[in-house]
Every structure is written in structure tokens, then in C-alpha cells.
Amino acid sequence: MEFTIAVDGPAAAGKGTISRALAAHFGFAHLDTGLLYRAVGAKGGDPVAAAETLSEEDLARDDLRTLAAGEAASQVATIPAVRRALVAFQRDFARRSGGAVLDGRDIGTVICPEAEVKIFVTAAPEVRARRRWLEAGGDSASEPFEVVLEQVRARDARDIGRADAPLRPAEDAEELDTSDLTVDAAVARAVALVAARLEADNRAVDGRRV
Ligand code: DC
């Protein structure tokens, strides 16, 4: 069966954690689309050529999760030809048989406007910056909290303000604000949203695909 879950939202809102948990719960495949832009940014040279020739090897680099790689990704992601070059791969992944979860910025609005479930995950900038800062080591992190908060705000501004496929919720997306939720509670809400849609489509019993 084809069933697409689109999970969008700003950096460090919890998209990745929620998407991985959804994929594991329902037995779907998962694509972190931010990794595509990170790999393009990390490859260097002409970003359009990098996007057009992106390989498995590029996606397997171990330096794609750094703050610097996120920054580079956010910059190449403003180039329409880069975005265009990555569309087909994402759409093919979304419609693979067996179900798919894609997380990013424009999945519900541009890549998969027909997705069966769209979730827009948010959290206050201070909460997201604190998560990033703690991940990087807290008091022993190389950047003070205020600097990480500034980076989060700058990235939001670029992702929201770009002309092509800006970050915004699809009209029919369910908003999930994780500011005051534990990971388990946020995942439980997302699972409930998907289970409700599967059940409405008569495709599942007890929240599991049949
Ligand atoms: O989710 P992330 O932090 O790995 O994403 C890195 C950058 O890539 C993000 O700041 C904007 C860009 N991106 C995008 O424009 N569209 C997507 N679907 C995913 C990421």
C-alpha cells in the first residue's frame, strides 16, 4: 500500500525523533530530507551540480549532523535549481509501497501535497536552542547558549523567508507543539494522528497496518 506521512517544522522541533518513532511503530520507511540538503552543502563546489549528482556515498558522510553542515544546508536550500534536482528522489520515496515518513520543511506543501497525514512540529525558539545546546554538551559546549539561540533564529528566518518552498504549515496540517511535551508524549500524539487516519481509511486495526 502507499501511505505518506509528511512531517515538517523548524530545526530542533523534534521532527526527526517523531518521524523515526512513527516509521518504527507502523513499519514504514523513513527519509530525513534535511540530509539531502546537508549532503549538497557539504559536497562543496557548484551546489546545483552537487544536487544533480548526489550519491548514496554523499549521504553516508559522517559530518552531516554538525551545526556547520546545517548552516550550509540552509544556504543551498534557497537555490531553486537545487530544490528542483531533489524533488523526484523524494517523491519516489514517498510513494514506495509499504508506507513512508518524510521529514523536512516543504514535504506537506510542495513535495507531497497529497500526503495522507501532515504534521507540523513546532517548539519555541528558546526550547529548540536549549535542546541543540544540551546535545552539544551544555556548559561544556563550544558555543554559549545565546549563540546557539541566535543561530536557531537566523536559520528560522532563512527557512521561513526564502522565496522558493518556504517553511510553513500546509493548510491541512495538524500542528504539534512539543515545547512542553516529553518525547514519549509527543510521539504518542503523532501515532494517534496517523492511527486515526489509517482507521478512517479502514487500513488498520488497533493503530497497526493490516
Ligand atoms: O532538518 P535539517 O536541520 O537537517 O535541515 C537542514 C536545512 O536544510 C534546513 O535549514 C533547510 C533545509 N531543508 C529544506 O530546505 N527542505 C527540506 N525538506 C529539508 C531541509
Coordinates of C-alpha atoms and ligand atoms in Angstrom, one line a residue:
M1 CA 0.0 0.0 0.0
E2 CA 1.0 3.6 -0.5
F3 CA 0.7 5.9 2.5
T4 CA 2.7 9.0 3.1
I5 CA 3.3 10.9 6.4
A6 CA 4.7 14.4 5.9
V7 CA 6.4 15.8 9.0
D8 CA 7.6 19.4 8.6
G9 CA 8.8 22.1 11.0
P10 CA 11.8 24.2 12.1
A11 CA 15.2 23.0 13.2
A12 CA 15.3 21.0 16.5
A13 CA 11.5 20.9 17.0
G14 CA 11.5 17.1 17.3
K15 CA 10.7 16.2 13.6
G16 CA 13.5 13.6 13.4
T17 CA 12.6 11.8 16.7
I18 CA 8.9 11.8 15.9
S19 CA 9.5 10.6 12.3
R20 CA 11.8 7.7 13.3
A21 CA 9.3 6.7 16.0
L22 CA 6.4 6.8 13.5
A23 CA 8.3 4.7 11.0
A24 CA 9.2 2.1 13.7
H25 CA 5.7 1.9 15.0
F26 CA 3.9 1.5 11.7
G27 CA 6.7 -0.4 9.9
F28 CA 7.2 2.4 7.3
A29 CA 10.4 3.6 5.6
H30 CA 11.8 7.0 6.8
L31 CA 13.6 9.7 4.8
D32 CA 15.3 12.6 6.6
T33 CA 15.2 15.1 3.7
G34 CA 17.4 17.6 5.6
L35 CA 20.2 15.1 5.0
L36 CA 19.9 15.7 1.2
Y37 CA 20.5 19.4 1.6
R38 CA 23.2 18.8 4.2
A39 CA 25.0 16.5 1.7
V40 CA 24.7 19.1 -1.1
G41 CA 26.1 21.8 1.2
A42 CA 29.0 19.5 2.4
K43 CA 30.0 18.4 -1.1
G44 CA 31.3 21.9 -1.9
G45 CA 31.7 23.2 -5.5
D46 CA 28.6 24.1 -7.5
P47 CA 25.6 23.2 -5.4
V48 CA 23.3 22.6 -8.4
A49 CA 25.8 20.1 -9.9
A50 CA 26.2 18.5 -6.4
A51 CA 22.4 18.1 -6.1
E52 CA 22.1 16.6 -9.6
T53 CA 24.8 14.0 -8.9
L54 CA 24.0 13.2 -5.3
S55 CA 25.0 9.6 -4.4
E56 CA 24.5 7.2 -1.6
E57 CA 28.1 7.8 -0.6
D58 CA 27.4 11.6 -0.2
L59 CA 24.6 10.8 2.1
A60 CA 26.7 8.4 4.2
R61 CA 29.3 11.1 5.2
D62 CA 29.8 11.3 9.0
D63 CA 30.0 15.1 9.2
L64 CA 26.4 15.9 8.0
R65 CA 24.9 16.4 11.5
T66 CA 27.1 19.3 12.6
L67 CA 25.8 22.9 13.1
A68 CA 28.1 24.0 10.3
A69 CA 26.6 21.4 7.9
G70 CA 23.1 22.6 8.9
E71 CA 24.0 26.2 8.2
A72 CA 25.4 25.2 4.7
A73 CA 22.3 23.2 4.0
S74 CA 20.0 26.1 4.8
Q75 CA 22.0 28.3 2.4
V76 CA 22.0 25.8 -0.6
A77 CA 18.3 25.1 0.1
T78 CA 17.4 28.7 -1.0
I79 CA 18.6 27.8 -4.6
P80 CA 15.5 26.8 -6.7
A81 CA 17.6 24.6 -9.0
V82 CA 19.0 22.7 -6.1
R83 CA 15.4 22.1 -4.7
R84 CA 14.2 21.0 -8.2
A85 CA 17.0 18.5 -8.5
L86 CA 15.9 16.7 -5.3
V87 CA 12.2 16.5 -6.0
A88 CA 12.0 13.3 -7.9
F89 CA 14.0 11.3 -5.4
Q90 CA 11.8 12.5 -2.5
R91 CA 8.5 11.8 -4.4
D92 CA 9.6 8.3 -5.4
F93 CA 10.5 7.6 -1.8
A94 CA 7.1 8.9 -0.6
R95 CA 5.1 6.6 -2.9
R96 CA 7.1 3.4 -2.3
S97 CA 4.9 0.5 -1.4
G98 CA 4.7 -0.2 2.4
G99 CA 4.3 3.4 3.6
A100 CA 6.8 6.2 4.1
V101 CA 7.6 9.0 6.5
L102 CA 9.4 12.1 5.2
D103 CA 10.6 14.9 7.4
G104 CA 11.7 18.3 6.2
R105 CA 10.4 21.8 5.6
D106 CA 8.2 21.6 2.5
I107 CA 7.0 18.0 2.4
G108 CA 3.3 18.7 3.1
T109 CA 3.3 21.9 0.9
V110 CA 5.4 21.1 -2.1
I111 CA 6.9 17.5 -2.2
C112 CA 3.8 15.6 -1.1
P113 CA 0.7 17.8 -1.1
E114 CA -1.4 14.6 -1.3
A115 CA 0.2 13.0 1.8
E116 CA -2.4 11.1 3.8
V117 CA -1.1 12.7 7.1
K118 CA 0.6 16.0 7.5
I119 CA 2.1 17.0 10.9
F120 CA 3.7 20.4 11.5
V121 CA 6.0 20.1 14.5
T122 CA 7.0 23.3 16.3
A123 CA 8.5 24.4 19.6
A124 CA 9.5 27.8 21.0
P125 CA 13.0 29.0 19.7
E126 CA 14.4 29.0 23.2
V127 CA 13.3 25.4 23.8
R128 CA 14.8 24.3 20.4
A129 CA 18.1 26.2 21.1
R130 CA 18.3 24.6 24.5
R131 CA 17.9 21.1 23.0
R132 CA 20.7 21.8 20.5
W133 CA 22.9 23.3 23.1
L134 CA 22.4 20.4 25.5
E135 CA 23.1 18.0 22.6
A136 CA 26.4 19.8 22.0
G137 CA 27.4 19.4 25.7
G138 CA 25.6 22.2 27.6
D139 CA 28.1 24.2 29.7
S140 CA 31.0 22.3 28.1
A141 CA 29.6 23.0 24.6
S142 CA 31.9 25.1 22.3
E143 CA 29.2 27.7 21.8
P144 CA 27.4 29.6 24.7
F145 CA 23.6 29.2 24.8
E146 CA 23.0 32.7 23.5
V147 CA 25.0 32.0 20.3
V148 CA 23.0 28.8 19.6
L149 CA 19.8 30.7 20.1
E150 CA 21.0 33.3 17.6
Q151 CA 21.8 30.5 15.1
V152 CA 18.4 29.0 15.6
R153 CA 16.7 32.3 15.0
A154 CA 18.8 33.0 11.9
R155 CA 18.1 29.6 10.4
D156 CA 14.3 30.0 11.1
A157 CA 14.4 33.4 9.4
R158 CA 16.2 32.0 6.3
D159 CA 14.0 28.9 6.1
I160 CA 10.7 30.9 6.5
G161 CA 11.8 33.9 4.4
R162 CA 13.1 32.1 1.3
A163 CA 11.1 32.6 -1.9
D164 CA 11.1 29.0 -3.1
A165 CA 9.2 26.5 -0.9
P166 CA 9.5 28.4 2.4
L167 CA 8.9 26.7 5.7
R168 CA 5.2 27.0 6.6
P169 CA 2.4 24.6 7.7
A170 CA 0.2 23.1 4.9
E171 CA -3.4 24.3 5.3
D172 CA -4.5 20.8 6.3
A173 CA -1.5 20.0 8.6
E174 CA -2.0 19.1 12.2
E175 CA 0.2 21.3 14.4
L176 CA 2.1 19.6 17.2
D177 CA 3.9 22.0 19.6
T178 CA 6.5 20.0 21.6
S179 CA 7.7 22.9 23.8
D180 CA 6.1 21.4 26.9
L181 CA 5.8 17.7 25.9
T182 CA 8.1 14.8 26.8
V183 CA 9.4 12.8 23.8
D184 CA 7.0 10.0 24.7
A185 CA 4.0 12.3 24.8
A186 CA 4.9 14.0 21.5
V187 CA 5.3 10.6 19.8
A188 CA 2.1 9.3 21.3
R189 CA 0.2 12.2 19.8
A190 CA 1.7 11.7 16.4
V191 CA 1.0 8.0 16.5
A192 CA -2.6 8.7 17.4
L193 CA -3.0 11.1 14.4
V194 CA -1.7 8.5 12.0
A195 CA -3.7 5.7 13.6
A196 CA -6.9 7.7 13.3
R197 CA -6.3 8.3 9.5
L198 CA -5.4 4.6 8.9
E199 CA -8.5 3.5 10.7
A200 CA -10.7 6.1 8.9
D201 CA -9.4 4.5 5.7
N202 CA -10.1 1.1 7.0
R203 CA -6.5 0.2 6.6
A204 CA -5.7 -0.7 10.2
V205 CA -6.8 -2.3 13.4
D206 CA -5.6 -1.1 16.8
G207 CA -3.5 1.5 15.1
R208 CA -1.4 -1.1 13.2
R209 CA -1.3 -1.5 9.5
V210 CA -3.1 -4.7 8.2
Ligands
DC1 O1 16.2 19.4 9.1 P1 17.7 19.9 9.0 O2 18.1 20.7 10.1 O3 18.6 18.7 8.7 O4 17.7 20.8 7.6 C1 18.9 21.5 7.3 C2 18.5 22.6 6.3 O5 18.0 22.0 5.0 C3 17.3 23.5 6.7 O6 17.8 24.6 7.5 C4 16.6 23.9 5.5 C5 17.0 22.8 4.5 N1 15.8 21.9 4.2 C6 14.9 22.3 3.3 O7 15.0 23.4 2.8 N2 13.9 21.5 2.9 C7 13.8 20.3 3.5 N3 12.7 19.5 3.1 C8 14.7 19.8 4.5 C9 15.7 20.7 4.8

